[in-house]
Structure formats: C-alpha cells, structure tokens
Amino acid sequence: SRFETCWPALMKDSHGVIIIFNPELPSHLKEIEMWYSCFVQQQPLLDSQCLLVAHHKPGSAGDTENLSLAYPLNKLKLIHSNLEEDPEDVRMEFMKYFRSIITLINESREREEMSIIS
C-alpha cells in the first residue's frame, strides 16, 4: 500500500493495536492477517495488546456474528460493533482493553525502574 513507508513511524513505541474490519468482506479477512503480522508480530507486541473489531454496518447481514477466524487471529480478543444496536457494549469493551494496556505499561515501567535500581 502507498502508506507502507509510514508504518515504522506509526509503530514506533506503540503499546496497542486496534484493527477494525468489515466481516462481510472476504478481502478484509485476508488483510487483517497482514495487519496483524506487520503491526503485532513484528513489533513484537503481545496478543493481549491487540484488539480486533468486526464492525457491522447498519442493515448488514447478521450472520457474521459467528465469525470464526483462523489461527493466529483466533487467539485475539474479538468484539463485534454495531453502533445501531449496542454502542454501550462496545464502549465497555474498549474501556476494558485500554485498562489492560495501561496495566501492561505500568508493569513494564516498574520492571524497568527495578532493574535500574538493582
């Protein structure tokens, strides 16, 4: 993609990656493997630092709720967002995700401080 040259700058010092995709587009399902590979595995970030969001457009076919992703994407936290039906649910999931990232950052900072002291 024409933005690939910007990726290293985007990735530098990132603590989390959220990948939003349209589960009805087969091309998106292939692309998220590439995004995961570039932005999570090569960083390297932990799987817990990545959140997948299957975004359902208004009036979309409902059957993609039972989305089964192949390995390694099936190890990631996956949430379905449908802002018409349940925006509150999505908000709660985002808050949980952000809290887990903040916890990770604090833990690694504490580890660094301890290693400097010792």
Steps between C-alpha positions, in 0.01 A plus 500: 500500500615855439515565875742219581793740524322670792447178694827501697418850629148390594630192678779665694438472875141388451344312790191365330340432165130509418405347166151588375363310204180417312429129562286483186793571270714191434784730392500657848542160662819449299621852568468477877750212494747737335425782747544259790827372361644848441368688798491235773732208426788700355493764774485275704188568702311249709172367365331661799612838363294447187124541468300393195176684430257348251291801405150433370346765283133587550279248324784255440452123488492387860665162463855628529457505881617135493822604335766233538844633424793276420818472709671726608214752493278270705726562801412869505222675684220556247207729556205569273396860466160595380443857605130485416431216740748511784740793521528460879638148467772618264588786733541258792724271295718795394533611862606148603755492220647840589521404867693185412746702288552753780565214745759352263676835458512556876634151564777536244589843637527354850721219369727754332527707816583190704769395254655847518499488881642149529 
